[in-house]
JSON list of C-alpha atoms in Angstrom, two decimals:
[
{"chain": "I", "resi": 13, "resn": "MET", "atom": "CA", "xyz": [110.89, 119.57, 146.81]},
{"chain": "I", "resi": 14, "resn": "THR", "atom": "CA", "xyz": [111.75, 117.70, 149.99]},
{"chain": "I", "resi": 15, "resn": "TRP", "atom": "CA", "xyz": [115.19, 116.16, 150.51]},
{"chain": "I", "resi": 16, "resn": "LEU", "atom": "CA", "xyz": [113.71, 112.72, 149.84]},
{"chain": "I", "resi": 17, "resn": "GLU", "atom": "CA", "xyz": [112.29, 113.93, 146.54]},
{"chain": "I", "resi": 18, "resn": "ILE", "atom": "CA", "xyz": [115.62, 115.51, 145.58]},
{"chain": "I", "resi": 19, "resn": "VAL", "atom": "CA", "xyz": [117.42, 112.24, 146.24]},
{"chain": "I", "resi": 20, "resn": "ALA", "atom": "CA", "xyz": [114.76, 110.31, 144.30]},
{"chain": "I", "resi": 21, "resn": "VAL", "atom": "CA", "xyz": [115.12, 112.52, 141.21]},
{"chain": "I", "resi": 22, "resn": "PHE", "atom": "CA", "xyz": [118.93, 112.36, 141.35]},
{"chain": "I", "resi": 23, "resn": "VAL", "atom": "CA", "xyz": [118.96, 108.56, 141.69]},
{"chain": "I", "resi": 24, "resn": "ALA", "atom": "CA", "xyz": [116.40, 108.29, 138.87]},
{"chain": "I", "resi": 25, "resn": "GLY", "atom": "CA", "xyz": [118.78, 110.36, 136.72]},
{"chain": "I", "resi": 26, "resn": "ILE", "atom": "CA", "xyz": [121.63, 107.94, 137.42]},
{"chain": "I", "resi": 27, "resn": "ALA", "atom": "CA", "xyz": [119.43, 104.96, 136.55]},
{"chain": "I", "resi": 28, "resn": "ALA", "atom": "CA", "xyz": [118.12, 106.61, 133.38]},
{"chain": "I", "resi": 29, "resn": "GLY", "atom": "CA", "xyz": [121.60, 107.60, 132.20]},
{"chain": "I", "resi": 30, "resn": "GLY", "atom": "CA", "xyz": [122.85, 104.04, 132.59]},
{"chain": "I", "resi": 31, "resn": "ILE", "atom": "CA", "xyz": [119.78, 102.41, 131.08]},
{"chain": "I", "resi": 32, "resn": "ASN", "atom": "CA", "xyz": [119.74, 104.77, 128.10]},
{"chain": "I", "resi": 33, "resn": "THR", "atom": "CA", "xyz": [123.34, 103.89, 127.30]},
{"chain": "I", "resi": 34, "resn": "VAL", "atom": "CA", "xyz": [122.85, 100.13, 127.55]},
{"chain": "I", "resi": 35, "resn": "VAL", "atom": "CA", "xyz": [119.22, 99.52, 126.62]},
{"chain": "I", "resi": 36, "resn": "GLY", "atom": "CA", "xyz": [117.24, 102.71, 126.07]},
{"chain": "I", "resi": 37, "resn": "SER", "atom": "CA", "xyz": [113.99, 103.57, 127.91]},
{"chain": "I", "resi": 38, "resn": "GLY", "atom": "CA", "xyz": [115.53, 105.61, 130.74]},
{"chain": "I", "resi": 39, "resn": "THR", "atom": "CA", "xyz": [112.63, 108.06, 130.46]},
{"chain": "I", "resi": 40, "resn": "LEU", "atom": "CA", "xyz": [110.39, 105.32, 131.86]},
{"chain": "I", "resi": 41, "resn": "ILE", "atom": "CA", "xyz": [112.41, 105.70, 135.08]},
{"chain": "I", "resi": 42, "resn": "THR", "atom": "CA", "xyz": [112.63, 109.49, 135.36]},
{"chain": "I", "resi": 43, "resn": "PHE", "atom": "CA", "xyz": [109.22, 110.49, 134.00]},
{"chain": "I", "resi": 44, "resn": "PRO", "atom": "CA", "xyz": [107.08, 108.72, 136.63]},
{"chain": "I", "resi": 45, "resn": "VAL", "atom": "CA", "xyz": [109.40, 109.97, 139.39]},
{"chain": "I", "resi": 46, "resn": "LEU", "atom": "CA", "xyz": [108.83, 113.54, 138.19]},
{"chain": "I", "resi": 47, "resn": "LEU", "atom": "CA", "xyz": [105.08, 112.95, 138.18]},
{"chain": "I", "resi": 48, "resn": "ALA", "atom": "CA", "xyz": [105.35, 111.58, 141.72]},
{"chain": "I", "resi": 49, "resn": "VAL", "atom": "CA", "xyz": [107.07, 114.75, 142.99]},
{"chain": "I", "resi": 50, "resn": "GLY", "atom": "CA", "xyz": [104.21, 116.84, 141.62]},
{"chain": "I", "resi": 51, "resn": "LEU", "atom": "CA", "xyz": [105.24, 118.12, 138.18]},
{"chain": "I", "resi": 52, "resn": "PRO", "atom": "CA", "xyz": [102.54, 118.44, 135.48]},
{"chain": "I", "resi": 53, "resn": "PRO", "atom": "CA", "xyz": [103.02, 115.90, 132.67]},
{"chain": "I", "resi": 54, "resn": "VAL", "atom": "CA", "xyz": [104.19, 118.33, 129.96]},
{"chain": "I", "resi": 55, "resn": "THR", "atom": "CA", "xyz": [106.56, 120.16, 132.33]},
{"chain": "I", "resi": 56, "resn": "ALA", "atom": "CA", "xyz": [107.90, 116.81, 133.53]},
{"chain": "I", "resi": 57, "resn": "ASN", "atom": "CA", "xyz": [108.48, 115.66, 129.94]},
{"chain": "I", "resi": 58, "resn": "VAL", "atom": "CA", "xyz": [110.33, 118.76, 128.73]},
{"chain": "I", "resi": 59, "resn": "SER", "atom": "CA", "xyz": [112.39, 119.06, 131.93]},
{"chain": "I", "resi": 60, "resn": "ASN", "atom": "CA", "xyz": [113.29, 115.39, 131.68]},
{"chain": "I", "resi": 61, "resn": "THR", "atom": "CA", "xyz": [114.37, 115.77, 128.05]},
{"chain": "I", "resi": 62, "resn": "VAL", "atom": "CA", "xyz": [116.65, 118.72, 128.86]},
{"chain": "I", "resi": 63, "resn": "GLY", "atom": "CA", "xyz": [118.08, 116.97, 131.92]},
{"chain": "I", "resi": 64, "resn": "LEU", "atom": "CA", "xyz": [118.95, 113.75, 130.07]},
{"chain": "I", "resi": 65, "resn": "VAL", "atom": "CA", "xyz": [121.02, 115.43, 127.34]},
{"chain": "I", "resi": 66, "resn": "PRO", "atom": "CA", "xyz": [124.28, 115.47, 129.38]},
{"chain": "I", "resi": 67, "resn": "GLY", "atom": "CA", "xyz": [123.76, 111.79, 130.20]},
{"chain": "I", "resi": 68, "resn": "SER", "atom": "CA", "xyz": [123.26, 110.97, 126.53]},
{"chain": "I", "resi": 69, "resn": "LEU", "atom": "CA", "xyz": [126.52, 112.76, 125.73]},
{"chain": "I", "resi": 70, "resn": "SER", "atom": "CA", "xyz": [128.23, 110.83, 128.51]},
{"chain": "I", "resi": 71, "resn": "GLY", "atom": "CA", "xyz": [127.03, 107.56, 126.98]},
{"chain": "I", "resi": 72, "resn": "VAL", "atom": "CA", "xyz": [128.25, 108.55, 123.51]},
{"chain": "I", "resi": 73, "resn": "ILE", "atom": "CA", "xyz": [131.69, 109.33, 124.92]},
{"chain": "I", "resi": 74, "resn": "GLY", "atom": "CA", "xyz": [131.72, 105.97, 126.68]},
{"chain": "I", "resi": 75, "resn": "TYR", "atom": "CA", "xyz": [131.03, 104.22, 123.35]},
{"chain": "I", "resi": 76, "resn": "ARG", "atom": "CA", "xyz": [133.43, 106.34, 121.27]},
{"chain": "I", "resi": 77, "resn": "ARG", "atom": "CA", "xyz": [135.62, 103.36, 120.31]},
{"chain": "I", "resi": 78, "resn": "GLU", "atom": "CA", "xyz": [132.67, 101.61, 118.63]},
{"chain": "I", "resi": 79, "resn": "LEU", "atom": "CA", "xyz": [132.01, 104.73, 116.54]},
{"chain": "I", "resi": 80, "resn": "ALA", "atom": "CA", "xyz": [135.30, 104.44, 114.65]},
{"chain": "I", "resi": 81, "resn": "GLY", "atom": "CA", "xyz": [134.77, 104.23, 110.88]},
{"chain": "I", "resi": 82, "resn": "GLN", "atom": "CA", "xyz": [131.04, 105.08, 111.01]},
{"chain": "I", "resi": 83, "resn": "ARG", "atom": "CA", "xyz": [131.13, 108.75, 110.05]},
{"chain": "I", "resi": 84, "resn": "ALA", "atom": "CA", "xyz": [129.26, 108.38, 106.74]},
{"chain": "I", "resi": 85, "resn": "ARG", "atom": "CA", "xyz": [126.58, 106.26, 108.37]},
{"chain": "I", "resi": 86, "resn": "LEU", "atom": "CA", "xyz": [126.16, 108.75, 111.23]},
{"chain": "I", "resi": 87, "resn": "LEU", "atom": "CA", "xyz": [125.84, 111.73, 108.88]},
{"chain": "I", "resi": 88, "resn": "ARG", "atom": "CA", "xyz": [123.19, 109.94, 106.82]},
{"chain": "I", "resi": 89, "resn": "PHE", "atom": "CA", "xyz": [121.11, 108.88, 109.80]},
{"chain": "I", "resi": 90, "resn": "SER", "atom": "CA", "xyz": [121.56, 112.11, 111.76]},
{"chain": "I", "resi": 91, "resn": "VAL", "atom": "CA", "xyz": [119.71, 114.21, 109.18]},
{"chain": "I", "resi": 92, "resn": "ALA", "atom": "CA", "xyz": [116.64, 111.96, 109.38]},
{"chain": "I", "resi": 93, "resn": "SER", "atom": "CA", "xyz": [116.73, 111.92, 113.20]},
{"chain": "I", "resi": 94, "resn": "LEU", "atom": "CA", "xyz": [117.04, 115.71, 113.51]},
{"chain": "I", "resi": 95, "resn": "LEU", "atom": "CA", "xyz": [114.20, 116.41, 111.07]},
{"chain": "I", "resi": 96, "resn": "GLY", "atom": "CA", "xyz": [111.95, 113.99, 112.93]},
{"chain": "I", "resi": 97, "resn": "ALA", "atom": "CA", "xyz": [112.92, 115.39, 116.34]},
{"chain": "I", "resi": 98, "resn": "ALA", "atom": "CA", "xyz": [112.05, 118.94, 115.27]},
{"chain": "I", "resi": 99, "resn": "LEU", "atom": "CA", "xyz": [108.60, 117.83, 114.13]},
{"chain": "I", "resi": 100, "resn": "GLY", "atom": "CA", "xyz": [108.00, 115.81, 117.30]},
{"chain": "I", "resi": 101, "resn": "ALA", "atom": "CA", "xyz": [108.97, 118.72, 119.56]},
{"chain": "I", "resi": 102, "resn": "VAL", "atom": "CA", "xyz": [106.68, 121.08, 117.64]},
{"chain": "I", "resi": 103, "resn": "LEU", "atom": "CA", "xyz": [103.80, 118.62, 118.00]},
{"chain": "I", "resi": 104, "resn": "LEU", "atom": "CA", "xyz": [104.37, 118.44, 121.76]},
{"chain": "I", "resi": 105, "resn": "LEU", "atom": "CA", "xyz": [104.25, 122.22, 122.10]},
{"chain": "I", "resi": 106, "resn": "THR", "atom": "CA", "xyz": [101.33, 122.84, 119.73]},
{"chain": "I", "resi": 107, "resn": "LEU", "atom": "CA", "xyz": [98.93, 120.03, 120.57]},
{"chain": "I", "resi": 108, "resn": "PRO", "atom": "CA", "xyz": [96.66, 120.67, 123.58]},
{"chain": "I", "resi": 109, "resn": "ALA", "atom": "CA", "xyz": [97.99, 119.55, 126.97]},
{"chain": "I", "resi": 110, "resn": "GLY", "atom": "CA", "xyz": [95.04, 117.17, 127.17]},
{"chain": "I", "resi": 111, "resn": "ALA", "atom": "CA", "xyz": [96.29, 115.44, 124.02]},
{"chain": "I", "resi": 112, "resn": "PHE", "atom": "CA", "xyz": [99.63, 114.74, 125.71]},
{"chain": "I", "resi": 113, "resn": "ALA", "atom": "CA", "xyz": [97.88, 113.25, 128.74]},
{"chain": "I", "resi": 114, "resn": "ALA", "atom": "CA", "xyz": [95.84, 111.03, 126.43]},
{"chain": "I", "resi": 115, "resn": "ILE", "atom": "CA", "xyz": [98.65, 109.99, 124.07]},
{"chain": "I", "resi": 116, "resn": "VAL", "atom": "CA", "xyz": [101.49, 109.39, 126.55]},
{"chain": "I", "resi": 117, "resn": "PRO", "atom": "CA", "xyz": [99.92, 106.35, 128.30]},
{"chain": "I", "resi": 118, "resn": "VAL", "atom": "CA", "xyz": [99.61, 104.70, 124.88]},
{"chain": "I", "resi": 119, "resn": "LEU", "atom": "CA", "xyz": [103.23, 105.58, 124.06]},
{"chain": "I", "resi": 120, "resn": "ILE", "atom": "CA", "xyz": [104.44, 104.23, 127.40]},
{"chain": "I", "resi": 121, "resn": "ILE", "atom": "CA", "xyz": [102.53, 100.97, 126.92]},
{"chain": "I", "resi": 122, "resn": "ALA", "atom": "CA", "xyz": [104.02, 100.63, 123.43]},
{"chain": "I", "resi": 123, "resn": "ALA", "atom": "CA", "xyz": [107.47, 101.31, 124.88]},
{"chain": "I", "resi": 124, "resn": "LEU", "atom": "CA", "xyz": [106.95, 98.68, 127.57]},
{"chain": "I", "resi": 125, "resn": "VAL", "atom": "CA", "xyz": [105.98, 96.14, 124.93]},
{"chain": "I", "resi": 126, "resn": "LEU", "atom": "CA", "xyz": [109.19, 96.95, 123.06]},
{"chain": "I", "resi": 127, "resn": "VAL", "atom": "CA", "xyz": [111.21, 96.45, 126.24]},
{"chain": "I", "resi": 128, "resn": "VAL", "atom": "CA", "xyz": [109.57, 93.09, 126.93]},
{"chain": "I", "resi": 129, "resn": "VAL", "atom": "CA", "xyz": [110.05, 91.73, 123.39]},
{"chain": "I", "resi": 130, "resn": "GLN", "atom": "CA", "xyz": [113.59, 93.06, 123.06]},
{"chain": "I", "resi": 131, "resn": "PRO", "atom": "CA", "xyz": [115.30, 89.68, 123.74]},
{"chain": "I", "resi": 132, "resn": "ARG", "atom": "CA", "xyz": [113.37, 87.96, 120.95]},
{"chain": "I", "resi": 133, "resn": "LEU", "atom": "CA", "xyz": [113.90, 90.94, 118.67]},
{"chain": "I", "resi": 134, "resn": "ALA", "atom": "CA", "xyz": [117.65, 90.90, 119.35]},
{"chain": "I", "resi": 135, "resn": "ALA", "atom": "CA", "xyz": [117.82, 87.13, 118.71]},
{"chain": "I", "resi": 136, "resn": "TRP", "atom": "CA", "xyz": [115.97, 87.56, 115.42]},
{"chain": "I", "resi": 137, "resn": "VAL", "atom": "CA", "xyz": [118.32, 90.37, 114.43]},
{"chain": "I", "resi": 138, "resn": "ARG", "atom": "CA", "xyz": [121.39, 88.24, 115.16]},
{"chain": "I", "resi": 139, "resn": "GLU", "atom": "CA", "xyz": [119.97, 85.34, 113.15]},
{"chain": "I", "resi": 140, "resn": "ARG", "atom": "CA", "xyz": [119.20, 87.63, 110.23]},
{"chain": "I", "resi": 141, "resn": "GLN", "atom": "CA", "xyz": [122.72, 89.03, 110.29]},
{"chain": "I", "resi": 142, "resn": "ARG", "atom": "CA", "xyz": [124.22, 85.55, 110.23]},
{"chain": "I", "resi": 143, "resn": "GLU", "atom": "CA", "xyz": [122.10, 84.53, 107.26]},
{"chain": "I", "resi": 144, "resn": "SER", "atom": "CA", "xyz": [122.44, 87.69, 105.18]},
{"chain": "I", "resi": 145, "resn": "ASP", "atom": "CA", "xyz": [125.56, 88.48, 103.16]},
{"chain": "I", "resi": 146, "resn": "ASN", "atom": "CA", "xyz": [124.03, 91.30, 101.10]},
{"chain": "I", "resi": 147, "resn": "ALA", "atom": "CA", "xyz": [122.57, 93.68, 103.69]},
{"chain": "I", "resi": 148, "resn": "PRO", "atom": "CA", "xyz": [123.06, 97.34, 102.65]},
{"chain": "I", "resi": 149, "resn": "THR", "atom": "CA", "xyz": [125.97, 99.10, 104.33]},
{"chain": "I", "resi": 150, "resn": "HIS", "atom": "CA", "xyz": [123.81, 101.98, 105.48]},
{"chain": "I", "resi": 151, "resn": "GLY", "atom": "CA", "xyz": [120.34, 100.51, 105.06]},
{"chain": "I", "resi": 152, "resn": "GLY", "atom": "CA", "xyz": [117.94, 101.88, 102.43]},
{"chain": "I", "resi": 153, "resn": "PRO", "atom": "CA", "xyz": [115.17, 104.46, 102.06]},
{"chain": "I", "resi": 154, "resn": "LEU", "atom": "CA", "xyz": [112.86, 102.44, 104.31]},
{"chain": "I", "resi": 155, "resn": "LEU", "atom": "CA", "xyz": [115.37, 102.66, 107.17]},
{"chain": "I", "resi": 156, "resn": "LEU", "atom": "CA", "xyz": [115.74, 106.42, 106.72]},
{"chain": "I", "resi": 157, "resn": "ALA", "atom": "CA", "xyz": [111.95, 106.78, 106.85]},
{"chain": "I", "resi": 158, "resn": "ALA", "atom": "CA", "xyz": [111.82, 104.65, 109.99]},
{"chain": "I", "resi": 159, "resn": "ILE", "atom": "CA", "xyz": [114.58, 106.69, 111.64]},
{"chain": "I", "resi": 160, "resn": "PHE", "atom": "CA", "xyz": [112.66, 109.87, 110.77]},
{"chain": "I", "resi": 161, "resn": "GLY", "atom": "CA", "xyz": [109.55, 108.39, 112.39]},
{"chain": "I", "resi": 162, "resn": "THR", "atom": "CA", "xyz": [111.52, 107.41, 115.47]},
{"chain": "I", "resi": 163, "resn": "GLY", "atom": "CA", "xyz": [112.85, 110.98, 115.62]},
{"chain": "I", "resi": 164, "resn": "ILE", "atom": "CA", "xyz": [109.26, 112.28, 115.72]},
{"chain": "I", "resi": 165, "resn": "TYR", "atom": "CA", "xyz": [108.51, 109.88, 118.55]},
{"chain": "I", "resi": 166, "resn": "GLY", "atom": "CA", "xyz": [111.68, 110.90, 120.38]},
{"chain": "I", "resi": 167, "resn": "GLY", "atom": "CA", "xyz": [110.96, 114.60, 120.00]},
{"chain": "I", "resi": 168, "resn": "TYR", "atom": "CA", "xyz": [107.44, 114.14, 121.34]},
{"chain": "I", "resi": 169, "resn": "PHE", "atom": "CA", "xyz": [108.11, 111.78, 124.24]},
{"chain": "I", "resi": 170, "resn": "GLY", "atom": "CA", "xyz": [111.02, 109.44, 123.58]},
{"chain": "I", "resi": 171, "resn": "ALA", "atom": "CA", "xyz": [110.75, 106.58, 126.05]},
{"chain": "I", "resi": 172, "resn": "ALA", "atom": "CA", "xyz": [112.24, 103.45, 124.44]},
{"chain": "I", "resi": 173, "resn": "GLN", "atom": "CA", "xyz": [113.36, 105.31, 121.32]},
{"chain": "I", "resi": 174, "resn": "GLY", "atom": "CA", "xyz": [116.74, 103.67, 121.90]},
{"chain": "I", "resi": 175, "resn": "VAL", "atom": "CA", "xyz": [115.18, 100.20, 121.88]},
{"chain": "I", "resi": 176, "resn": "LEU", "atom": "CA", "xyz": [113.31, 101.03, 118.70]},
{"chain": "I", "resi": 177, "resn": "LEU", "atom": "CA", "xyz": [116.39, 102.50, 117.01]},
{"chain": "I", "resi": 178, "resn": "LEU", "atom": "CA", "xyz": [118.56, 99.52, 117.86]},
{"chain": "I", "resi": 179, "resn": "GLY", "atom": "CA", "xyz": [115.94, 97.13, 116.53]},
{"chain": "I", "resi": 180, "resn": "LEU", "atom": "CA", "xyz": [115.64, 99.07, 113.27]},
{"chain": "I", "resi": 181, "resn": "LEU", "atom": "CA", "xyz": [119.40, 99.35, 112.78]},
{"chain": "I", "resi": 182, "resn": "GLY", "atom": "CA", "xyz": [119.85, 95.66, 113.46]},
{"chain": "I", "resi": 183, "resn": "VAL", "atom": "CA", "xyz": [117.24, 94.73, 110.89]},
{"chain": "I", "resi": 184, "resn": "PHE", "atom": "CA", "xyz": [118.50, 96.94, 108.07]},
{"chain": "I", "resi": 185, "resn": "VAL", "atom": "CA", "xyz": [122.26, 97.24, 108.66]},
{"chain": "I", "resi": 186, "resn": "HIS", "atom": "CA", "xyz": [124.67, 94.30, 108.60]},
{"chain": "I", "resi": 187, "resn": "GLU", "atom": "CA", "xyz": [126.96, 95.32, 111.47]},
{"chain": "I", "resi": 188, "resn": "ASP", "atom": "CA", "xyz": [128.13, 94.26, 114.93]},
{"chain": "I", "resi": 189, "resn": "ILE", "atom": "CA", "xyz": [125.41, 94.94, 117.50]},
{"chain": "I", "resi": 190, "resn": "GLN", "atom": "CA", "xyz": [127.74, 96.92, 119.79]},
{"chain": "I", "resi": 191, "resn": "ARG", "atom": "CA", "xyz": [128.70, 99.25, 116.96]},
{"chain": "I", "resi": 192, "resn": "LEU", "atom": "CA", "xyz": [125.01, 99.70, 116.19]},
{"chain": "I", "resi": 193, "resn": "ASN", "atom": "CA", "xyz": [124.42, 100.49, 119.85]},
{"chain": "I", "resi": 194, "resn": "ALA", "atom": "CA", "xyz": [127.01, 103.26, 119.57]},
{"chain": "I", "resi": 195, "resn": "VAL", "atom": "CA", "xyz": [125.14, 104.69, 116.56]},
{"chain": "I", "resi": 196, "resn": "LYS", "atom": "CA", "xyz": [121.89, 104.43, 118.51]},
{"chain": "I", "resi": 197, "resn": "ASN", "atom": "CA", "xyz": [123.41, 106.48, 121.33]},
{"chain": "I", "resi": 198, "resn": "VAL", "atom": "CA", "xyz": [124.47, 109.25, 118.93]},
{"chain": "I", "resi": 199, "resn": "LEU", "atom": "CA", "xyz": [121.05, 109.44, 117.26]},
{"chain": "I", "resi": 200, "resn": "ALA", "atom": "CA", "xyz": [119.25, 109.51, 120.61]},
{"chain": "I", "resi": 201, "resn": "LEU", "atom": "CA", "xyz": [121.59, 112.30, 121.75]},
{"chain": "I", "resi": 202, "resn": "LEU", "atom": "CA", "xyz": [120.83, 114.37, 118.66]},
{"chain": "I", "resi": 203, "resn": "VAL", "atom": "CA", "xyz": [117.07, 113.93, 119.07]},
{"chain": "I", "resi": 204, "resn": "ASN", "atom": "CA", "xyz": [117.19, 114.85, 122.75]},
{"chain": "I", "resi": 205, "resn": "ALA", "atom": "CA", "xyz": [119.53, 117.80, 122.20]},
{"chain": "I", "resi": 206, "resn": "LEU", "atom": "CA", "xyz": [117.44, 119.37, 119.44]},
{"chain": "I", "resi": 207, "resn": "SER", "atom": "CA", "xyz": [114.22, 118.85, 121.36]},
{"chain": "I", "resi": 208, "resn": "ALA", "atom": "CA", "xyz": [115.85, 120.30, 124.48]},
{"chain": "I", "resi": 209, "resn": "ALA", "atom": "CA", "xyz": [116.97, 123.41, 122.57]},
{"chain": "I", "resi": 210, "resn": "ILE", "atom": "CA", "xyz": [113.42, 124.00, 121.34]},
{"chain": "I", "resi": 211, "resn": "PHE", "atom": "CA", "xyz": [111.97, 123.41, 124.80]},
{"chain": "I", "resi": 212, "resn": "ILE", "atom": "CA", "xyz": [114.44, 125.79, 126.46]},
{"chain": "I", "resi": 213, "resn": "ALA", "atom": "CA", "xyz": [113.40, 128.53, 124.04]},
{"chain": "I", "resi": 214, "resn": "VAL", "atom": "CA", "xyz": [109.64, 128.25, 124.39]},
{"chain": "I", "resi": 215, "resn": "ALA", "atom": "CA", "xyz": [108.52, 125.84, 127.14]},
{"chain": "I", "resi": 216, "resn": "GLU", "atom": "CA", "xyz": [108.16, 125.97, 130.92]},
{"chain": "I", "resi": 217, "resn": "ILE", "atom": "CA", "xyz": [111.06, 124.07, 132.49]},
{"chain": "I", "resi": 218, "resn": "ASP", "atom": "CA", "xyz": [111.78, 123.16, 136.10]},
{"chain": "I", "resi": 219, "resn": "TRP", "atom": "CA", "xyz": [115.52, 123.87, 136.28]},
{"chain": "I", "resi": 220, "resn": "ARG", "atom": "CA", "xyz": [115.90, 122.24, 139.70]},
{"chain": "I", "resi": 221, "resn": "VAL", "atom": "CA", "xyz": [114.80, 118.97, 138.16]},
{"chain": "I", "resi": 222, "resn": "VAL", "atom": "CA", "xyz": [117.01, 119.53, 135.10]},
{"chain": "I", "resi": 223, "resn": "GLY", "atom": "CA", "xyz": [120.08, 119.99, 137.28]},
{"chain": "I", "resi": 224, "resn": "LEU", "atom": "CA", "xyz": [119.40, 116.88, 139.34]},
{"chain": "I", "resi": 225, "resn": "ILE", "atom": "CA", "xyz": [118.70, 114.66, 136.33]},
{"chain": "I", "resi": 226, "resn": "ALA", "atom": "CA", "xyz": [121.68, 116.05, 134.42]},
{"chain": "I", "resi": 227, "resn": "ALA", "atom": "CA", "xyz": [124.09, 115.38, 137.28]},
{"chain": "I", "resi": 228, "resn": "GLY", "atom": "CA", "xyz": [122.72, 111.89, 137.82]},
{"chain": "I", "resi": 229, "resn": "SER", "atom": "CA", "xyz": [122.56, 110.97, 134.14]},
{"chain": "I", "resi": 230, "resn": "ILE", "atom": "CA", "xyz": [126.21, 111.94, 133.53]},
{"chain": "I", "resi": 231, "resn": "ILE", "atom": "CA", "xyz": [127.22, 109.46, 136.21]},
{"chain": "I", "resi": 232, "resn": "GLY", "atom": "CA", "xyz": [124.79, 106.88, 134.88]},
{"chain": "I", "resi": 233, "resn": "GLY", "atom": "CA", "xyz": [126.02, 107.29, 131.30]},
{"chain": "I", "resi": 234, "resn": "GLN", "atom": "CA", "xyz": [129.57, 106.42, 132.31]},
{"chain": "I", "resi": 235, "resn": "LEU", "atom": "CA", "xyz": [128.44, 103.53, 134.48]},
{"chain": "I", "resi": 236, "resn": "GLY", "atom": "CA", "xyz": [126.30, 102.19, 131.67]},
{"chain": "I", "resi": 237, "resn": "ALA", "atom": "CA", "xyz": [129.13, 102.34, 129.16]},
{"chain": "I", "resi": 238, "resn": "ARG", "atom": "CA", "xyz": [131.61, 100.63, 131.51]},
{"chain": "I", "resi": 239, "resn": "VAL", "atom": "CA", "xyz": [129.62, 98.00, 133.37]},
{"chain": "I", "resi": 240, "resn": "GLY", "atom": "CA", "xyz": [126.12, 98.02, 131.93]},
{"chain": "I", "resi": 241, "resn": "ARG", "atom": "CA", "xyz": [126.72, 95.06, 129.64]},
{"chain": "I", "resi": 242, "resn": "ARG", "atom": "CA", "xyz": [127.53, 92.93, 132.70]},
{"chain": "I", "resi": 243, "resn": "LEU", "atom": "CA", "xyz": [124.21, 93.61, 134.41]},
{"chain": "I", "resi": 244, "resn": "PRO", "atom": "CA", "xyz": [121.45, 91.02, 133.90]},
{"chain": "I", "resi": 245, "resn": "PRO", "atom": "CA", "xyz": [119.26, 92.44, 131.11]},
{"chain": "I", "resi": 246, "resn": "ASN", "atom": "CA", "xyz": [116.16, 90.88, 132.61]},
{"chain": "I", "resi": 247, "resn": "VAL", "atom": "CA", "xyz": [116.67, 92.86, 135.81]},
{"chain": "I", "resi": 248, "resn": "LEU", "atom": "CA", "xyz": [116.83, 96.11, 133.86]},
{"chain": "I", "resi": 249, "resn": "ARG", "atom": "CA", "xyz": [113.75, 95.21, 131.86]},
{"chain": "I", "resi": 250, "resn": "ALA", "atom": "CA", "xyz": [111.82, 94.26, 135.01]},
{"chain": "I", "resi": 251, "resn": "VAL", "atom": "CA", "xyz": [112.58, 97.62, 136.63]},
{"chain": "I", "resi": 252, "resn": "ILE", "atom": "CA", "xyz": [111.52, 99.49, 133.50]},
{"chain": "I", "resi": 253, "resn": "VAL", "atom": "CA", "xyz": [108.25, 97.55, 133.21]},
{"chain": "I", "resi": 254, "resn": "VAL", "atom": "CA", "xyz": [107.34, 98.07, 136.87]},
{"chain": "I", "resi": 255, "resn": "VAL", "atom": "CA", "xyz": [108.09, 101.79, 136.87]},
{"chain": "I", "resi": 256, "resn": "GLY", "atom": "CA", "xyz": [106.48, 102.32, 133.48]},
{"chain": "I", "resi": 257, "resn": "THR", "atom": "CA", "xyz": [103.32, 100.57, 134.63]},
{"chain": "I", "resi": 258, "resn": "ILE", "atom": "CA", "xyz": [103.19, 102.87, 137.66]},
{"chain": "I", "resi": 259, "resn": "ALA", "atom": "CA", "xyz": [103.52, 105.85, 135.31]},
{"chain": "I", "resi": 260, "resn": "VAL", "atom": "CA", "xyz": [100.60, 104.64, 133.17]},
{"chain": "I", "resi": 261, "resn": "LEU", "atom": "CA", "xyz": [98.39, 104.08, 136.22]},
{"chain": "I", "resi": 262, "resn": "ARG", "atom": "CA", "xyz": [99.26, 107.51, 137.61]},
{"chain": "I", "resi": 263, "resn": "LEU", "atom": "CA", "xyz": [98.47, 109.23, 134.31]},
{"chain": "I", "resi": 264, "resn": "LEU", "atom": "CA", "xyz": [95.19, 107.36, 133.86]},
{"chain": "I", "resi": 265, "resn": "PHE", "atom": "CA", "xyz": [93.90, 107.51, 137.42]},
{"chain": "I", "resi": 266, "resn": "GLY", "atom": "CA", "xyz": [95.84, 110.40, 138.99]}
]
């Protein structure tokens, strides 16, 4: 890689680490940058997943205060997330590479739609929480099934899994949205970490890219936890949509 490409990957790691902590969807920043520097799609995806794990951990540490008193909830949800992540990672490694190239544009478009509708989804969630006095403490079987499905998605590709998780948790669990965001960060970390472990064992990884994204995402995770809530959400969403659209166009038309 050239020096410009090295800087681009590192800066993308910072942005992704911060966005993942605050919103989710950081992969929509790093993935197209990795495609732009010449990595094949599958190699870019697995290297990105491994590189973002330290940033996810950084974000969890930044939100540790909001995790207080949520141990039972985390244990319940973590099992579903880990099982789904294992299946998603296996699907990525066993399906033909051509299937990934065909599926990922659809997944990115779906993720972009989630990012765009997030304000309305969040408003609906808040309204539901105000109106409901009997929401289950830890959700029900439907939520566990949905978390399992999100784990599959996260293990396979993962862009916007944080947005999806936060929406699901807000719908099924009667809890403060910031505490749910902390839970979301833990579940996303578990999915990424398990997928990364599988990828390290059996997949081709570009360790230069992993190092750059890891270093950047650690910084971004701390920035996201400390100041991310003060940034205009619409600015973050606009950046994600623009970069994600570029990724789709690059995958479809080379």
